[in-house]
Amino acid sequence: MTRQKEIQIARYRRYIGTISEVMVEGKNEARGQWIGRTSQNKTLNFTTPRDTSPAIGSYVQVRATTSFPNSLLGELVV
């Protein structure tokens, strides 16, 4: 299990700094983040400027800024 987690961390790290097309699935109000999935089916949670609210089901461009073992964190590319 430890080795698998190391592999996942290394694989997700490769996405940091890249821009992906993300389908918006919803919003996590508690964290102030939108939830989405990349075309590679990776979970990518992201933030947007205060005046921006993407529609659920729409596709947006997101730059990955942080990686975790099972997901990415990023920001909307405006």
PDB file of N, CA, C and O in Angstrom:
ATOM      1  N   MET A   1       0.822  -1.189   0.000  1.00  0.00           N
ATOM      2  CA  MET A   1       0.000   0.000   0.000  1.00  0.00           C
ATOM      3  C   MET A   1       0.873   1.262   0.000  1.00  0.00           C
ATOM      4  O   MET A   1       0.534   2.221  -0.681  1.00  0.00           O
ATOM      5  N   THR A   2       1.936   1.230   0.753  1.00  0.00           N
ATOM      6  CA  THR A   2       2.819   2.392   0.821  1.00  0.00           C
ATOM      7  C   THR A   2       3.426   2.674  -0.547  1.00  0.00           C
ATOM      8  O   THR A   2       3.467   3.825  -0.986  1.00  0.00           O
ATOM      9  N   ARG A   3       3.871   1.638  -1.219  1.00  0.00           N
ATOM     10  CA  ARG A   3       4.475   1.807  -2.551  1.00  0.00           C
ATOM     11  C   ARG A   3       3.444   2.352  -3.547  1.00  0.00           C
ATOM     12  O   ARG A   3       3.751   3.209  -4.365  1.00  0.00           O
ATOM     13  N   GLN A   4       2.212   1.841  -3.473  1.00  0.00           N
ATOM     14  CA  GLN A   4       1.164   2.327  -4.377  1.00  0.00           C
ATOM     15  C   GLN A   4       0.898   3.805  -4.152  1.00  0.00           C
ATOM     16  O   GLN A   4       0.730   4.576  -5.104  1.00  0.00           O
ATOM     17  N   LYS A   5       0.879   4.240  -2.907  1.00  0.00           N
ATOM     18  CA  LYS A   5       0.656   5.649  -2.594  1.00  0.00           C
ATOM     19  C   LYS A   5       1.787   6.504  -3.157  1.00  0.00           C
ATOM     20  O   LYS A   5       1.554   7.579  -3.705  1.00  0.00           O
ATOM     21  N   GLU A   6       3.031   6.030  -3.063  1.00  0.00           N
ATOM     22  CA  GLU A   6       4.180   6.750  -3.626  1.00  0.00           C
ATOM     23  C   GLU A   6       4.037   6.902  -5.139  1.00  0.00           C
ATOM     24  O   GLU A   6       4.323   7.952  -5.702  1.00  0.00           O
ATOM     25  N   ILE A   7       3.580   5.841  -5.794  1.00  0.00           N
ATOM     26  CA  ILE A   7       3.385   5.875  -7.249  1.00  0.00           C
ATOM     27  C   ILE A   7       2.307   6.890  -7.600  1.00  0.00           C
ATOM     28  O   ILE A   7       2.482   7.702  -8.521  1.00  0.00           O
ATOM     29  N   GLN A   8       1.198   6.873  -6.878  1.00  0.00           N
ATOM     30  CA  GLN A   8       0.107   7.813  -7.148  1.00  0.00           C
ATOM     31  C   GLN A   8       0.573   9.256  -6.960  1.00  0.00           C
ATOM     32  O   GLN A   8       0.262  10.123  -7.780  1.00  0.00           O
ATOM     33  N   ILE A   9       1.304   9.527  -5.898  1.00  0.00           N
ATOM     34  CA  ILE A   9       1.794  10.879  -5.634  1.00  0.00           C
ATOM     35  C   ILE A   9       2.689  11.336  -6.786  1.00  0.00           C
ATOM     36  O   ILE A   9       2.547  12.454  -7.279  1.00  0.00           O
ATOM     37  N   ALA A  10       3.590  10.479  -7.223  1.00  0.00           N
ATOM     38  CA  ALA A  10       4.504  10.831  -8.326  1.00  0.00           C
ATOM     39  C   ALA A  10       3.726  11.087  -9.619  1.00  0.00           C
ATOM     40  O   ALA A  10       4.035  12.028 -10.357  1.00  0.00           O
ATOM     41  N   ARG A  11       2.734  10.276  -9.905  1.00  0.00           N
ATOM     42  CA  ARG A  11       1.959  10.443 -11.141  1.00  0.00           C
ATOM     43  C   ARG A  11       1.153  11.731 -11.127  1.00  0.00           C
ATOM     44  O   ARG A  11       1.070  12.435 -12.123  1.00  0.00           O
ATOM     45  N   TYR A  12       0.532  12.050 -10.015  1.00  0.00           N
ATOM     46  CA  TYR A  12      -0.263  13.272  -9.930  1.00  0.00           C
ATOM     47  C   TYR A  12       0.611  14.517  -9.936  1.00  0.00           C
ATOM     48  O   TYR A  12       0.204  15.554 -10.440  1.00  0.00           O
ATOM     49  N   ARG A  13       1.830  14.425  -9.398  1.00  0.00           N
ATOM     50  CA  ARG A  13       2.748  15.570  -9.394  1.00  0.00           C
ATOM     51  C   ARG A  13       3.055  16.052 -10.806  1.00  0.00           C
ATOM     52  O   ARG A  13       3.314  17.231 -11.017  1.00  0.00           O
ATOM     53  N   ARG A  14       3.024  15.157 -11.770  1.00  0.00           N
ATOM     54  CA  ARG A  14       3.328  15.527 -13.162  1.00  0.00           C
ATOM     55  C   ARG A  14       2.340  16.530 -13.740  1.00  0.00           C
ATOM     56  O   ARG A  14       2.634  17.208 -14.709  1.00  0.00           O
ATOM     57  N   TYR A  15       1.165  16.627 -13.149  1.00  0.00           N
ATOM     58  CA  TYR A  15       0.137  17.537 -13.655  1.00  0.00           C
ATOM     59  C   TYR A  15       0.289  18.965 -13.136  1.00  0.00           C
ATOM     60  O   TYR A  15      -0.345  19.879 -13.659  1.00  0.00           O
ATOM     61  N   ILE A  16       1.110  19.176 -12.105  1.00  0.00           N
ATOM     62  CA  ILE A  16       1.266  20.523 -11.542  1.00  0.00           C
ATOM     63  C   ILE A  16       1.809  21.461 -12.622  1.00  0.00           C
ATOM     64  O   ILE A  16       2.784  21.156 -13.303  1.00  0.00           O
ATOM     65  N   GLY A  17       1.130  22.600 -12.774  1.00  0.00           N
ATOM     66  CA  GLY A  17       1.528  23.594 -13.777  1.00  0.00           C
ATOM     67  C   GLY A  17       0.871  23.403 -15.134  1.00  0.00           C
ATOM     68  O   GLY A  17       0.951  24.276 -15.981  1.00  0.00           O
ATOM     69  N   THR A  18       0.202  22.288 -15.341  1.00  0.00           N
ATOM     70  CA  THR A  18      -0.451  22.049 -16.630  1.00  0.00           C
ATOM     71  C   THR A  18      -1.888  22.563 -16.598  1.00  0.00           C
ATOM     72  O   THR A  18      -2.493  22.693 -15.536  1.00  0.00           O
ATOM     73  N   ILE A  19      -2.410  22.834 -17.774  1.00  0.00           N
ATOM     74  CA  ILE A  19      -3.796  23.284 -17.908  1.00  0.00           C
ATOM     75  C   ILE A  19      -4.602  22.135 -18.505  1.00  0.00           C
ATOM     76  O   ILE A  19      -4.207  21.546 -19.508  1.00  0.00           O
ATOM     77  N   SER A  20      -5.721  21.820 -17.858  1.00  0.00           N
ATOM     78  CA  SER A  20      -6.585  20.725 -18.304  1.00  0.00           C
ATOM     79  C   SER A  20      -7.998  21.232 -18.521  1.00  0.00           C
ATOM     80  O   SER A  20      -8.451  22.158 -17.850  1.00  0.00           O
ATOM     81  N   GLU A  21      -8.679  20.583 -19.450  1.00  0.00           N
ATOM     82  CA  GLU A  21     -10.103  20.846 -19.619  1.00  0.00           C
ATOM     83  C   GLU A  21     -10.829  20.023 -18.555  1.00  0.00           C
ATOM     84  O   GLU A  21     -10.606  18.817 -18.438  1.00  0.00           O
ATOM     85  N   VAL A  22     -11.677  20.684 -17.789  1.00  0.00           N
ATOM     86  CA  VAL A  22     -12.340  20.047 -16.656  1.00  0.00           C
ATOM     87  C   VAL A  22     -13.851  20.191 -16.794  1.00  0.00           C
ATOM     88  O   VAL A  22     -14.353  21.276 -17.086  1.00  0.00           O
ATOM     89  N   MET A  23     -14.569  19.089 -16.591  1.00  0.00           N
ATOM     90  CA  MET A  23     -16.024  19.148 -16.547  1.00  0.00           C
ATOM     91  C   MET A  23     -16.438  19.448 -15.107  1.00  0.00           C
ATOM     92  O   MET A  23     -16.059  18.731 -14.179  1.00  0.00           O
ATOM     93  N   VAL A  24     -17.208  20.493 -14.925  1.00  0.00           N
ATOM     94  CA  VAL A  24     -17.642  20.916 -13.594  1.00  0.00           C
ATOM     95  C   VAL A  24     -18.737  19.980 -13.095  1.00  0.00           C
ATOM     96  O   VAL A  24     -19.744  19.776 -13.769  1.00  0.00           O
ATOM     97  N   GLU A  25     -18.518  19.401 -11.889  1.00  0.00           N
ATOM     98  CA  GLU A  25     -19.484  18.463 -11.311  1.00  0.00           C
ATOM     99  C   GLU A  25     -20.273  19.059 -10.157  1.00  0.00           C
ATOM    100  O   GLU A  25     -21.340  18.552  -9.825  1.00  0.00           O
ATOM    101  N   GLY A  26     -19.748  20.084  -9.516  1.00  0.00           N
ATOM    102  CA  GLY A  26     -20.451  20.657  -8.370  1.00  0.00           C
ATOM    103  C   GLY A  26     -19.564  21.622  -7.618  1.00  0.00           C
ATOM    104  O   GLY A  26     -18.496  21.996  -8.079  1.00  0.00           O
ATOM    105  N   LYS A  27     -20.024  22.020  -6.435  1.00  0.00           N
ATOM    106  CA  LYS A  27     -19.257  22.949  -5.614  1.00  0.00           C
ATOM    107  C   LYS A  27     -19.221  22.455  -4.175  1.00  0.00           C
ATOM    108  O   LYS A  27     -20.232  22.009  -3.636  1.00  0.00           O
ATOM    109  N   ASN A  28     -18.053  22.552  -3.565  1.00  0.00           N
ATOM    110  CA  ASN A  28     -17.869  22.255  -2.152  1.00  0.00           C
ATOM    111  C   ASN A  28     -17.932  23.593  -1.431  1.00  0.00           C
ATOM    112  O   ASN A  28     -16.943  24.325  -1.383  1.00  0.00           O
ATOM    113  N   GLU A  29     -19.096  23.932  -0.907  1.00  0.00           N
ATOM    114  CA  GLU A  29     -19.305  25.232  -0.261  1.00  0.00           C
ATOM    115  C   GLU A  29     -18.380  25.422   0.938  1.00  0.00           C
ATOM    116  O   GLU A  29     -17.878  26.515   1.170  1.00  0.00           O
ATOM    117  N   ALA A  30     -18.160  24.370   1.710  1.00  0.00           N
ATOM    118  CA  ALA A  30     -17.330  24.469   2.917  1.00  0.00           C
ATOM    119  C   ALA A  30     -15.909  24.898   2.592  1.00  0.00           C
ATOM    120  O   ALA A  30     -15.298  25.664   3.333  1.00  0.00           O
ATOM    121  N   ARG A  31     -15.385  24.432   1.465  1.00  0.00           N
ATOM    122  CA  ARG A  31     -14.012  24.774   1.073  1.00  0.00           C
ATOM    123  C   ARG A  31     -13.953  25.919   0.068  1.00  0.00           C
ATOM    124  O   ARG A  31     -12.880  26.405  -0.252  1.00  0.00           O
ATOM    125  N   GLY A  32     -15.093  26.297  -0.470  1.00  0.00           N
ATOM    126  CA  GLY A  32     -15.109  27.351  -1.480  1.00  0.00           C
ATOM    127  C   GLY A  32     -14.451  26.916  -2.779  1.00  0.00           C
ATOM    128  O   GLY A  32     -13.853  27.720  -3.487  1.00  0.00           O
ATOM    129  N   GLN A  33     -14.548  25.619  -3.080  1.00  0.00           N
ATOM    130  CA  GLN A  33     -13.929  25.056  -4.281  1.00  0.00           C
ATOM    131  C   GLN A  33     -14.977  24.396  -5.163  1.00  0.00           C
ATOM    132  O   GLN A  33     -15.958  23.850  -4.677  1.00  0.00           O
ATOM    133  N   TRP A  34     -14.708  24.434  -6.452  1.00  0.00           N
ATOM    134  CA  TRP A  34     -15.517  23.710  -7.421  1.00  0.00           C
ATOM    135  C   TRP A  34     -14.907  22.332  -7.597  1.00  0.00           C
ATOM    136  O   TRP A  34     -13.700  22.150  -7.444  1.00  0.00           O
ATOM    137  N   ILE A  35     -15.740  21.362  -7.933  1.00  0.00           N
ATOM    138  CA  ILE A  35     -15.310  19.983  -8.111  1.00  0.00           C
ATOM    139  C   ILE A  35     -15.470  19.630  -9.578  1.00  0.00           C
ATOM    140  O   ILE A  35     -16.504  19.918 -10.185  1.00  0.00           O
ATOM    141  N   GLY A  36     -14.438  19.021 -10.152  1.00  0.00           N
ATOM    142  CA  GLY A  36     -14.526  18.637 -11.548  1.00  0.00           C
ATOM    143  C   GLY A  36     -13.665  17.435 -11.869  1.00  0.00           C
ATOM    144  O   GLY A  36     -12.946  16.924 -11.002  1.00  0.00           O
ATOM    145  N   ARG A  37     -13.761  16.994 -13.113  1.00  0.00           N
ATOM    146  CA  ARG A  37     -12.964  15.855 -13.589  1.00  0.00           C
ATOM    147  C   ARG A  37     -12.309  16.211 -14.913  1.00  0.00           C
ATOM    148  O   ARG A  37     -12.925  16.819 -15.779  1.00  0.00           O
ATOM    149  N   THR A  38     -11.065  15.778 -15.040  1.00  0.00           N
ATOM    150  CA  THR A  38     -10.335  15.996 -16.286  1.00  0.00           C
ATOM    151  C   THR A  38     -10.757  14.934 -17.300  1.00  0.00           C
ATOM    152  O   THR A  38     -11.460  13.975 -16.953  1.00  0.00           O
ATOM    153  N   SER A  39     -10.283  15.071 -18.525  1.00  0.00           N
ATOM    154  CA  SER A  39     -10.602  14.067 -19.546  1.00  0.00           C
ATOM    155  C   SER A  39      -9.933  12.728 -19.236  1.00  0.00           C
ATOM    156  O   SER A  39     -10.304  11.707 -19.794  1.00  0.00           O
ATOM    157  N   GLN A  40      -8.949  12.732 -18.327  1.00  0.00           N
ATOM    158  CA  GLN A  40      -8.312  11.485 -17.879  1.00  0.00           C
ATOM    159  C   GLN A  40      -9.002  10.939 -16.631  1.00  0.00           C
ATOM    160  O   GLN A  40      -8.484  10.057 -15.956  1.00  0.00           O
ATOM    161  N   ASN A  41     -10.176  11.504 -16.287  1.00  0.00           N
ATOM    162  CA  ASN A  41     -10.997  11.097 -15.148  1.00  0.00           C
ATOM    163  C   ASN A  41     -10.315  11.333 -13.809  1.00  0.00           C
ATOM    164  O   ASN A  41     -10.554  10.618 -12.840  1.00  0.00           O
ATOM    165  N   LYS A  42      -9.459  12.334 -13.734  1.00  0.00           N
ATOM    166  CA  LYS A  42      -8.816  12.707 -12.476  1.00  0.00           C
ATOM    167  C   LYS A  42      -9.659  13.784 -11.801  1.00  0.00           C
ATOM    168  O   LYS A  42     -10.117  14.717 -12.449  1.00  0.00           O
ATOM    169  N   THR A  43      -9.861  13.663 -10.503  1.00  0.00           N
ATOM    170  CA  THR A  43     -10.585  14.679  -9.752  1.00  0.00           C
ATOM    171  C   THR A  43      -9.697  15.910  -9.621  1.00  0.00           C
ATOM    172  O   THR A  43      -8.544  15.800  -9.201  1.00  0.00           O
ATOM    173  N   LEU A  44     -10.237  17.064 -10.014  1.00  0.00           N
ATOM    174  CA  LEU A  44      -9.501  18.314  -9.921  1.00  0.00           C
ATOM    175  C   LEU A  44     -10.423  19.355  -9.281  1.00  0.00           C
ATOM    176  O   LEU A  44     -11.367  19.819  -9.905  1.00  0.00           O
ATOM    177  N   ASN A  45     -10.166  19.653  -8.019  1.00  0.00           N
ATOM    178  CA  ASN A  45     -10.912  20.687  -7.318  1.00  0.00           C
ATOM    179  C   ASN A  45     -10.240  22.012  -7.632  1.00  0.00           C
ATOM    180  O   ASN A  45      -9.008  22.077  -7.708  1.00  0.00           O
ATOM    181  N   PHE A  46     -11.036  23.073  -7.811  1.00  0.00           N
ATOM    182  CA  PHE A  46     -10.427  24.341  -8.213  1.00  0.00           C
ATOM    183  C   PHE A  46     -11.175  25.537  -7.662  1.00  0.00           C
ATOM    184  O   PHE A  46     -12.339  25.454  -7.286  1.00  0.00           O
ATOM    185  N   THR A  47     -10.467  26.648  -7.619  1.00  0.00           N
ATOM    186  CA  THR A  47     -11.049  27.906  -7.162  1.00  0.00           C
ATOM    187  C   THR A  47     -11.281  28.804  -8.376  1.00  0.00           C
ATOM    188  O   THR A  47     -10.674  28.613  -9.432  1.00  0.00           O
ATOM    189  N   THR A  48     -12.174  29.766  -8.189  1.00  0.00           N
ATOM    190  CA  THR A  48     -12.482  30.733  -9.239  1.00  0.00           C
ATOM    191  C   THR A  48     -12.469  32.128  -8.621  1.00  0.00           C
ATOM    192  O   THR A  48     -12.588  32.263  -7.396  1.00  0.00           O
ATOM    193  N   PRO A  49     -12.353  33.173  -9.454  1.00  0.00           N
ATOM    194  CA  PRO A  49     -12.528  34.522  -8.915  1.00  0.00           C
ATOM    195  C   PRO A  49     -13.927  34.651  -8.326  1.00  0.00           C
ATOM    196  O   PRO A  49     -14.863  33.954  -8.744  1.00  0.00           O
ATOM    197  N   ARG A  50     -14.097  35.551  -7.377  1.00  0.00           N
ATOM    198  CA  ARG A  50     -15.385  35.700  -6.672  1.00  0.00           C
ATOM    199  C   ARG A  50     -16.580  35.910  -7.602  1.00  0.00           C
ATOM    200  O   ARG A  50     -17.666  35.462  -7.326  1.00  0.00           O
ATOM    201  N   ASP A  51     -16.389  36.602  -8.705  1.00  0.00           N
ATOM    202  CA  ASP A  51     -17.505  36.916  -9.594  1.00  0.00           C
ATOM    203  C   ASP A  51     -17.758  35.853 -10.661  1.00  0.00           C
ATOM    204  O   ASP A  51     -18.550  36.050 -11.559  1.00  0.00           O
ATOM    205  N   THR A  52     -17.089  34.700 -10.544  1.00  0.00           N
ATOM    206  CA  THR A  52     -17.222  33.646 -11.545  1.00  0.00           C
ATOM    207  C   THR A  52     -17.856  32.403 -10.935  1.00  0.00           C
ATOM    208  O   THR A  52     -17.397  31.909  -9.913  1.00  0.00           O
ATOM    209  N   SER A  53     -18.901  31.907 -11.582  1.00  0.00           N
ATOM    210  CA  SER A  53     -19.563  30.672 -11.154  1.00  0.00           C
ATOM    211  C   SER A  53     -19.833  29.813 -12.382  1.00  0.00           C
ATOM    212  O   SER A  53     -20.823  30.010 -13.079  1.00  0.00           O
ATOM    213  N   PRO A  54     -18.955  28.847 -12.664  1.00  0.00           N
ATOM    214  CA  PRO A  54     -19.183  28.006 -13.835  1.00  0.00           C
ATOM    215  C   PRO A  54     -20.425  27.137 -13.662  1.00  0.00           C
ATOM    216  O   PRO A  54     -20.748  26.717 -12.544  1.00  0.00           O
ATOM    217  N   ALA A  55     -21.107  26.879 -14.734  1.00  0.00           N
ATOM    218  CA  ALA A  55     -22.314  26.047 -14.698  1.00  0.00           C
ATOM    219  C   ALA A  55     -21.931  24.580 -14.546  1.00  0.00           C
ATOM    220  O   ALA A  55     -20.962  24.107 -15.155  1.00  0.00           O
ATOM    221  N   ILE A  56     -22.682  23.854 -13.728  1.00  0.00           N
ATOM    222  CA  ILE A  56     -22.455  22.416 -13.583  1.00  0.00           C
ATOM    223  C   ILE A  56     -22.714  21.761 -14.937  1.00  0.00           C
ATOM    224  O   ILE A  56     -23.695  22.055 -15.605  1.00  0.00           O
ATOM    225  N   GLY A  57     -21.798  20.912 -15.346  1.00  0.00           N
ATOM    226  CA  GLY A  57     -21.878  20.265 -16.647  1.00  0.00           C
ATOM    227  C   GLY A  57     -21.082  20.976 -17.724  1.00  0.00           C
ATOM    228  O   GLY A  57     -20.872  20.434 -18.801  1.00  0.00           O
ATOM    229  N   SER A  58     -20.622  22.194 -17.437  1.00  0.00           N
ATOM    230  CA  SER A  58     -19.828  22.930 -18.420  1.00  0.00           C
ATOM    231  C   SER A  58     -18.360  22.496 -18.350  1.00  0.00           C
ATOM    232  O   SER A  58     -17.940  21.814 -17.408  1.00  0.00           O
ATOM    233  N   TYR A  59     -17.603  22.888 -19.343  1.00  0.00           N
ATOM    234  CA  TYR A  59     -16.178  22.584 -19.403  1.00  0.00           C
ATOM    235  C   TYR A  59     -15.400  23.877 -19.246  1.00  0.00           C
ATOM    236  O   TYR A  59     -15.716  24.878 -19.883  1.00  0.00           O
ATOM    237  N   VAL A  60     -14.383  23.838 -18.385  1.00  0.00           N
ATOM    238  CA  VAL A  60     -13.549  25.013 -18.132  1.00  0.00           C
ATOM    239  C   VAL A  60     -12.076  24.607 -18.167  1.00  0.00           C
ATOM    240  O   VAL A  60     -11.745  23.424 -18.024  1.00  0.00           O
ATOM    241  N   GLN A  61     -11.219  25.590 -18.347  1.00  0.00           N
ATOM    242  CA  GLN A  61      -9.781  25.365 -18.329  1.00  0.00           C
ATOM    243  C   GLN A  61      -9.265  25.637 -16.917  1.00  0.00           C
ATOM    244  O   GLN A  61      -9.538  26.697 -16.348  1.00  0.00           O
ATOM    245  N   VAL A  62      -8.514  24.680 -16.364  1.00  0.00           N
ATOM    246  CA  VAL A  62      -8.018  24.791 -14.995  1.00  0.00           C
ATOM    247  C   VAL A  62      -6.527  24.460 -14.964  1.00  0.00           C
ATOM    248  O   VAL A  62      -6.094  23.472 -15.554  1.00  0.00           O
ATOM    249  N   ARG A  63      -5.748  25.304 -14.266  1.00  0.00           N
ATOM    250  CA  ARG A  63      -4.316  25.057 -14.076  1.00  0.00           C
ATOM    251  C   ARG A  63      -4.135  24.345 -12.738  1.00  0.00           C
ATOM    252  O   ARG A  63      -4.535  24.852 -11.694  1.00  0.00           O
ATOM    253  N   ALA A  64      -3.514  23.169 -12.756  1.00  0.00           N
ATOM    254  CA  ALA A  64      -3.245  22.411 -11.535  1.00  0.00           C
ATOM    255  C   ALA A  64      -2.098  23.077 -10.773  1.00  0.00           C
ATOM    256  O   ALA A  64      -1.064  23.408 -11.359  1.00  0.00           O
ATOM    257  N   THR A  65      -2.295  23.273  -9.473  1.00  0.00           N
ATOM    258  CA  THR A  65      -1.281  23.940  -8.650  1.00  0.00           C
ATOM    259  C   THR A  65      -0.737  23.056  -7.528  1.00  0.00           C
ATOM    260  O   THR A  65       0.368  23.289  -7.045  1.00  0.00           O
ATOM    261  N   THR A  66      -1.508  22.055  -7.119  1.00  0.00           N
ATOM    262  CA  THR A  66      -1.116  21.181  -6.011  1.00  0.00           C
ATOM    263  C   THR A  66      -1.614  19.775  -6.305  1.00  0.00           C
ATOM    264  O   THR A  66      -2.667  19.611  -6.905  1.00  0.00           O
ATOM    265  N   SER A  67      -0.837  18.787  -5.856  1.00  0.00           N
ATOM    266  CA  SER A  67      -1.282  17.407  -6.042  1.00  0.00           C
ATOM    267  C   SER A  67      -1.394  16.699  -4.697  1.00  0.00           C
ATOM    268  O   SER A  67      -0.686  17.018  -3.746  1.00  0.00           O
ATOM    269  N   PHE A  68      -2.310  15.754  -4.663  1.00  0.00           N
ATOM    270  CA  PHE A  68      -2.523  14.885  -3.513  1.00  0.00           C
ATOM    271  C   PHE A  68      -2.515  13.454  -4.046  1.00  0.00           C
ATOM    272  O   PHE A  68      -2.548  13.252  -5.257  1.00  0.00           O
ATOM    273  N   PRO A  69      -2.508  12.437  -3.193  1.00  0.00           N
ATOM    274  CA  PRO A  69      -2.471  11.065  -3.702  1.00  0.00           C
ATOM    275  C   PRO A  69      -3.638  10.696  -4.617  1.00  0.00           C
ATOM    276  O   PRO A  69      -3.485   9.886  -5.521  1.00  0.00           O
ATOM    277  N   ASN A  70      -4.827  11.301  -4.417  1.00  0.00           N
ATOM    278  CA  ASN A  70      -5.987  10.905  -5.207  1.00  0.00           C
ATOM    279  C   ASN A  70      -6.669  12.041  -5.952  1.00  0.00           C
ATOM    280  O   ASN A  70      -7.738  11.837  -6.531  1.00  0.00           O
ATOM    281  N   SER A  71      -6.102  13.226  -5.914  1.00  0.00           N
ATOM    282  CA  SER A  71      -6.747  14.362  -6.584  1.00  0.00           C
ATOM    283  C   SER A  71      -5.744  15.485  -6.822  1.00  0.00           C
ATOM    284  O   SER A  71      -4.604  15.426  -6.364  1.00  0.00           O
ATOM    285  N   LEU A  72      -6.239  16.489  -7.540  1.00  0.00           N
ATOM    286  CA  LEU A  72      -5.456  17.687  -7.829  1.00  0.00           C
ATOM    287  C   LEU A  72      -6.219  18.899  -7.332  1.00  0.00           C
ATOM    288  O   LEU A  72      -7.451  18.881  -7.220  1.00  0.00           O
ATOM    289  N   LEU A  73      -5.501  19.990  -7.102  1.00  0.00           N
ATOM    290  CA  LEU A  73      -6.093  21.260  -6.728  1.00  0.00           C
ATOM    291  C   LEU A  73      -5.584  22.278  -7.729  1.00  0.00           C
ATOM    292  O   LEU A  73      -4.423  22.233  -8.137  1.00  0.00           O
ATOM    293  N   GLY A  74      -6.459  23.185  -8.161  1.00  0.00           N
ATOM    294  CA  GLY A  74      -6.037  24.163  -9.150  1.00  0.00           C
ATOM    295  C   GLY A  74      -6.866  25.428  -9.104  1.00  0.00           C
ATOM    296  O   GLY A  74      -7.646  25.654  -8.181  1.00  0.00           O
ATOM    297  N   GLU A  75      -6.656  26.249 -10.149  1.00  0.00           N
ATOM    298  CA  GLU A  75      -7.385  27.500 -10.261  1.00  0.00           C
ATOM    299  C   GLU A  75      -7.863  27.684 -11.687  1.00  0.00           C
ATOM    300  O   GLU A  75      -7.184  27.287 -12.650  1.00  0.00           O
ATOM    301  N   LEU A  76      -9.032  28.268 -11.814  1.00  0.00           N
ATOM    302  CA  LEU A  76      -9.630  28.522 -13.120  1.00  0.00           C
ATOM    303  C   LEU A  76      -8.725  29.439 -13.934  1.00  0.00           C
ATOM    304  O   LEU A  76      -8.206  30.430 -13.418  1.00  0.00           O
ATOM    305  N   VAL A  77      -8.534  29.108 -15.192  1.00  0.00           N
ATOM    306  CA  VAL A  77      -7.777  29.969 -16.097  1.00  0.00           C
ATOM    307  C   VAL A  77      -8.765  30.936 -16.732  1.00  0.00           C
ATOM    308  O   VAL A  77      -9.701  30.506 -17.389  1.00  0.00           O
ATOM    309  N   VAL A  78      -8.585  32.206 -16.469  1.00  0.00           N
ATOM    310  CA  VAL A  78      -9.523  33.214 -16.970  1.00  0.00           C
ATOM    311  C   VAL A  78      -8.990  33.827 -18.242  1.00  0.00           C
ATOM    312  O   VAL A  78      -7.857  34.060 -18.423  1.00  0.00           O
TER     313      VAL A  78
END
